[in-house]
Short mmCIF file of C-alpha atoms in Angstrom, two decimals:
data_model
loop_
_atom_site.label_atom_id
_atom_site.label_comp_id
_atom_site.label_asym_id
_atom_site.label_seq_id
_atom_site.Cartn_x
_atom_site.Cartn_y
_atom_site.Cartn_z
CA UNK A 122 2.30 -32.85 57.27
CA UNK A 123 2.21 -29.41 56.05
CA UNK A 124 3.90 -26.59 58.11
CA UNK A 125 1.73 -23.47 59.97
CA UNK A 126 3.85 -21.19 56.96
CA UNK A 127 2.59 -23.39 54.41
CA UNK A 128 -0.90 -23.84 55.47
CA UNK A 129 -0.79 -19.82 55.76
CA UNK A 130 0.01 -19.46 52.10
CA UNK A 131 -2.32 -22.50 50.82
CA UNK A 132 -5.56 -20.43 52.08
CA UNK A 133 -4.16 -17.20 50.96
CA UNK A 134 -4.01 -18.82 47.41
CA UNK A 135 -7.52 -20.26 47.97
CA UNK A 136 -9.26 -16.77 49.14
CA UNK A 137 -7.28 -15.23 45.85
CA UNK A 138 -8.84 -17.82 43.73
CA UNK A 139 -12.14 -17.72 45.40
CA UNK A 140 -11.55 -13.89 44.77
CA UNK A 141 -10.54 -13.94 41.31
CA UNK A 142 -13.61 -16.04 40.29
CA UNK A 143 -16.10 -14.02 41.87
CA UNK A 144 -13.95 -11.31 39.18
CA UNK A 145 -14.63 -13.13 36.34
CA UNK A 146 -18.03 -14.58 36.75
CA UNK A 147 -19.25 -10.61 37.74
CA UNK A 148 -17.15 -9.64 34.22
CA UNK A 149 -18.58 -12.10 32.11
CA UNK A 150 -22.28 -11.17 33.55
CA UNK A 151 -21.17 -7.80 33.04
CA UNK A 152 -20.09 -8.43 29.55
CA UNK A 153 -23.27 -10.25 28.62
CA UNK A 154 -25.60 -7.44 30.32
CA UNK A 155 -23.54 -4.59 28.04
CA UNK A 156 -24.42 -6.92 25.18
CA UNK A 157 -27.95 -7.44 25.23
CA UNK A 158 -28.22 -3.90 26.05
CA UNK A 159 -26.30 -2.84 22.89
CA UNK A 160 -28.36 -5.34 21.36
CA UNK A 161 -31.64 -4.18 22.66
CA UNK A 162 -31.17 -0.97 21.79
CA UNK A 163 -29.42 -1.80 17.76
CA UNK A 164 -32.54 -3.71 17.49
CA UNK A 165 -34.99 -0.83 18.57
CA UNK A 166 -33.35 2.36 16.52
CA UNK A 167 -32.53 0.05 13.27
CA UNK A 168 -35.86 -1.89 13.17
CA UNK A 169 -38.03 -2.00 9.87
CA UNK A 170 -35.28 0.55 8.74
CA UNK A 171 -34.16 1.11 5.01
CA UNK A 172 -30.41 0.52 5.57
CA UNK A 173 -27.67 1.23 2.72
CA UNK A 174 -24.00 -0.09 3.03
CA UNK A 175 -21.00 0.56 1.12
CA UNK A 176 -18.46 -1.64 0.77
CA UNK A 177 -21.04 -4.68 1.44
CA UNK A 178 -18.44 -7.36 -0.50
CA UNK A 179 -15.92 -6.49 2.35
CA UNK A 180 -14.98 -8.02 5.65
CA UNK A 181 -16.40 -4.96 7.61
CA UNK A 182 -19.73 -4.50 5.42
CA UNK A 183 -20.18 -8.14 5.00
CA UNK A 184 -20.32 -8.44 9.06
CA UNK A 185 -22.16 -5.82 9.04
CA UNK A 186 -25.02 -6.75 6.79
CA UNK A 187 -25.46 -9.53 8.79
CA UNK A 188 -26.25 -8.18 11.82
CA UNK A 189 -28.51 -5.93 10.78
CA UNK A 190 -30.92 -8.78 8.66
CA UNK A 191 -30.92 -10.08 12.41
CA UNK A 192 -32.66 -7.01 13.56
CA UNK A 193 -34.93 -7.13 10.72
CA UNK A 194 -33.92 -3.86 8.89
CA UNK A 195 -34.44 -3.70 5.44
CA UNK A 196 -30.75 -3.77 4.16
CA UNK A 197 -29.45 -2.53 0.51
CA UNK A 198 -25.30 -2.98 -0.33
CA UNK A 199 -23.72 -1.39 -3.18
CA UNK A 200 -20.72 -2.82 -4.67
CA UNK A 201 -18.79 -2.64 -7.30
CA UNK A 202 -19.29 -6.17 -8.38
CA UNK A 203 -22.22 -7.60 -10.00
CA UNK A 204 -24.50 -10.26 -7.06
CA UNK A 205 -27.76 -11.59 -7.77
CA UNK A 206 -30.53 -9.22 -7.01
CA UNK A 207 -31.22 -10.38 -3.67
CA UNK A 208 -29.12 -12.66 -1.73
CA UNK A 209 -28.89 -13.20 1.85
CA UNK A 210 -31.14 -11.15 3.02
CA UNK A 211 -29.73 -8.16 1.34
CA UNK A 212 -30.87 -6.20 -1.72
CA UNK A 213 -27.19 -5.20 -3.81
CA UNK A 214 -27.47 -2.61 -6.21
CA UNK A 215 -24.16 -2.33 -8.42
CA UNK A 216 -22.40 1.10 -8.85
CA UNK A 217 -19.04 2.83 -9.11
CA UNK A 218 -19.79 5.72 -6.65
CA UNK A 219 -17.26 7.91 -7.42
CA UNK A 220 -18.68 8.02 -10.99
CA UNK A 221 -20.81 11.37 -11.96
CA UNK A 222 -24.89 10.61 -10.89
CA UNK A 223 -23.93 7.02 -9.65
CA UNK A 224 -24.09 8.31 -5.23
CA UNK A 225 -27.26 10.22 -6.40
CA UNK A 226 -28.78 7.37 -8.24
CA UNK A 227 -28.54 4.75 -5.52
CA UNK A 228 -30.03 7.32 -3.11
CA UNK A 229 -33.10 8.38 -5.26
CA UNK A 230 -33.66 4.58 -5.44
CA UNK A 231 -33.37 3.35 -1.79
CA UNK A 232 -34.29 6.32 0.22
CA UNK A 233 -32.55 4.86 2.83
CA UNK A 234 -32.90 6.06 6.96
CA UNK A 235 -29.31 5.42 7.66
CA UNK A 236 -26.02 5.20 5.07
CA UNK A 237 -23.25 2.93 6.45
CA UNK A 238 -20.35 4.48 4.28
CA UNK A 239 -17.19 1.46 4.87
CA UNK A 240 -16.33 1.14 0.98
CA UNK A 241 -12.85 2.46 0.00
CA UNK A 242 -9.24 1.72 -0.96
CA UNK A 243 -7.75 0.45 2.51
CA UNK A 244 -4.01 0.22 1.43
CA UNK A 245 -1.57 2.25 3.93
CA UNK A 246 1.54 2.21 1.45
CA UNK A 247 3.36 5.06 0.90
CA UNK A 248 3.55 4.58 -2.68
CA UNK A 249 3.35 7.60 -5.08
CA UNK A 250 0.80 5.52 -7.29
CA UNK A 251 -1.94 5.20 -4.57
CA UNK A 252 -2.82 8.89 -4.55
CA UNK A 253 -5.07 9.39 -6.90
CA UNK A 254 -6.46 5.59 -6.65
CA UNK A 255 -7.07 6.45 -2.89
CA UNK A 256 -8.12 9.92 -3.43
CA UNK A 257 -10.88 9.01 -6.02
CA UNK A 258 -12.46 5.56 -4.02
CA UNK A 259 -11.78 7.06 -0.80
CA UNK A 260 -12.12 11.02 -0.83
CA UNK A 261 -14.23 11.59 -4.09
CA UNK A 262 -16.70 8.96 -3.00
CA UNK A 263 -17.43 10.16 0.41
CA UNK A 264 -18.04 13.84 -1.01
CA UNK A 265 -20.37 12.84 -3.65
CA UNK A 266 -22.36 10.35 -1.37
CA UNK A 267 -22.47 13.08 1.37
CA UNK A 268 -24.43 15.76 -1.34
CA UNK A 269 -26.59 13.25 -2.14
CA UNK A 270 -27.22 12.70 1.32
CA UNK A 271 -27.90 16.39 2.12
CA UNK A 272 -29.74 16.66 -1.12
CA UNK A 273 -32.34 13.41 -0.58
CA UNK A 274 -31.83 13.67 3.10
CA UNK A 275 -31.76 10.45 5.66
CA UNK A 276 -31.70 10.22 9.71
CA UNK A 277 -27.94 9.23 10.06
CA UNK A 278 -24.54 8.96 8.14
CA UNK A 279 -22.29 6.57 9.29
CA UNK A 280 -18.37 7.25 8.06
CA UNK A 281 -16.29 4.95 8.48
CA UNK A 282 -12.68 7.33 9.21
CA UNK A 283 -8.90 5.14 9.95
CA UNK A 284 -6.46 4.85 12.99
CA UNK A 285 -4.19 5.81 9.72
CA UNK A 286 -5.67 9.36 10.45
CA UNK A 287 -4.44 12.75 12.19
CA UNK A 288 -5.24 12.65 15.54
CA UNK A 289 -5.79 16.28 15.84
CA UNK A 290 -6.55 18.54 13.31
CA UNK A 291 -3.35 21.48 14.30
CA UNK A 292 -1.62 23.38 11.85
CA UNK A 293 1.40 21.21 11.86
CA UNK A 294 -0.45 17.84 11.69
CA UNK A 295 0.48 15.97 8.54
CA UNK A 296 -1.17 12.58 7.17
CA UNK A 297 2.00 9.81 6.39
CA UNK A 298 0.12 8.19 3.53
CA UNK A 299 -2.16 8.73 0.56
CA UNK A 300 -4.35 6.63 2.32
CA UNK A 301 -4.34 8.29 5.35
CA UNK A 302 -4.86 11.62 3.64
CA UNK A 303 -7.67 10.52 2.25
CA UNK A 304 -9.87 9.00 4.78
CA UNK A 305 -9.07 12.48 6.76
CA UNK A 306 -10.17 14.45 3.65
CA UNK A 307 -13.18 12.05 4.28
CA UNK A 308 -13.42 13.28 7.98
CA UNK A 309 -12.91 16.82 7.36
CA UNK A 310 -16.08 16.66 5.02
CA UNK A 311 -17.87 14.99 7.24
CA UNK A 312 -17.76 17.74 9.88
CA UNK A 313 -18.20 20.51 7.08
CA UNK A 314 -21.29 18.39 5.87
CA UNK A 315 -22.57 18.33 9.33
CA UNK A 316 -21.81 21.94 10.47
CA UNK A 317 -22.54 24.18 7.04
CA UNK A 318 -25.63 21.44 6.16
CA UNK A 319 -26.96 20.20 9.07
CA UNK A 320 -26.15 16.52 8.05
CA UNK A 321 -25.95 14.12 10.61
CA UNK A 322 -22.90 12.83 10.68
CA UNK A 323 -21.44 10.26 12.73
CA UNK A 324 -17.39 9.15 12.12
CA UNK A 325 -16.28 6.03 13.48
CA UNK A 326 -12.45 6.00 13.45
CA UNK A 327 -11.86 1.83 13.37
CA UNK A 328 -8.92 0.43 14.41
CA UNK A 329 -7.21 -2.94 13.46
CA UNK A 330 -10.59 -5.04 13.10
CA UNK A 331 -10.09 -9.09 12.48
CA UNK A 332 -12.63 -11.95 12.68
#
């Protein structure tokens, strides 16, 4: 027979448990309220939309794609690689972006409402032979897709910016890789764009995604 002391602690433990799963079932209904709200409202503002996305062969633009054919918006990838015309619910167009007229081209095309910008170089070496590699698919693509942008015009830009960034933009504030130097260049842009042009610009700086 159990002792007053441990009879004491037994319904202490009991009213913690009780407590705790009171916790997790309010998180969880929490969690799936803040979902079906984000969904809601993805599914209102994207659609019928003409979506474009960069970088549609990767893990982030493949995921991507994806969910937006679930909320019925008309979805176009580029990529550097050749697909069938249309597969998966997606249209893919084939271009090297950072090529003269290709950013323009695609645009003129499409004519989408919103630009999902995730293609890139995403190697963080330090590596003297990644700058110009990660300046040119990084940098020089984001620049020539934002003119096109504030040339053909659309309702949002999407930029995909890197943890690997500058936190703050001071005057001692150095990037530690090509890489990161060039999805800041990226960033930078992005804020000119939207300031001198009017462009509207949103950066998403993305850290350490997996699936």
């Amino acid at each position: 027979m159990d002792g007053p002391a441990v009879l004491i602690l037994r319904s202490r433990i009991e009213r913690r448990s009780t407590r705790n799963e009171r916790v997790s079932r309010r998180t969880q209904v929490d969690y799936e309220i803040a979902r079906s709200v984000q969904s809601a409202s993805m599914s209102i503002s994207i659609h019928g939309k003409r979506v474009l996305v960069t970088g549609v062969s990767g893990f982030l633009g493949s995921a991507l794609c994806h969910r937006l054919t679930l909320v019925d918006a008309e979805v176009h990838g580029v990529s550097r690689i050749a697909h069938p015309t249309t597969e998966s619910g997606v249209t893919w167009w084939q271009a090297q972006l950072a090529q003269d007229g290709e950013a323009r081209r695609i645009l003129e095309n499409v004519r989408p409402d919103y630009i999902f910008h995730l293609a890139g170089l995403p190697d963080g070496r330090r590596n003297l032979e990644l700058v110009i590699p990660t300046f040119v698919d990084n940098a020089e693509t984001t620049i020539r897709l934002l003119t096109a942008a504030s040339e053909i015009g659309c309702e949002r830009f999407i930029y995909s910016s890197s943890m690997e960034e500058p936190a703050s933009l001071g005057q001692t504030t150095l990037p530690h890789s090509p890489y990161s130097a060039s999805k800041w260049v990226g960033t930078v842009y992005s804020r000119m764009f939207h300031e001198s042009y009017g462009l509207p610009v949103v950066s998403l700086r993305i850290f350490l995604t997996y699936g």
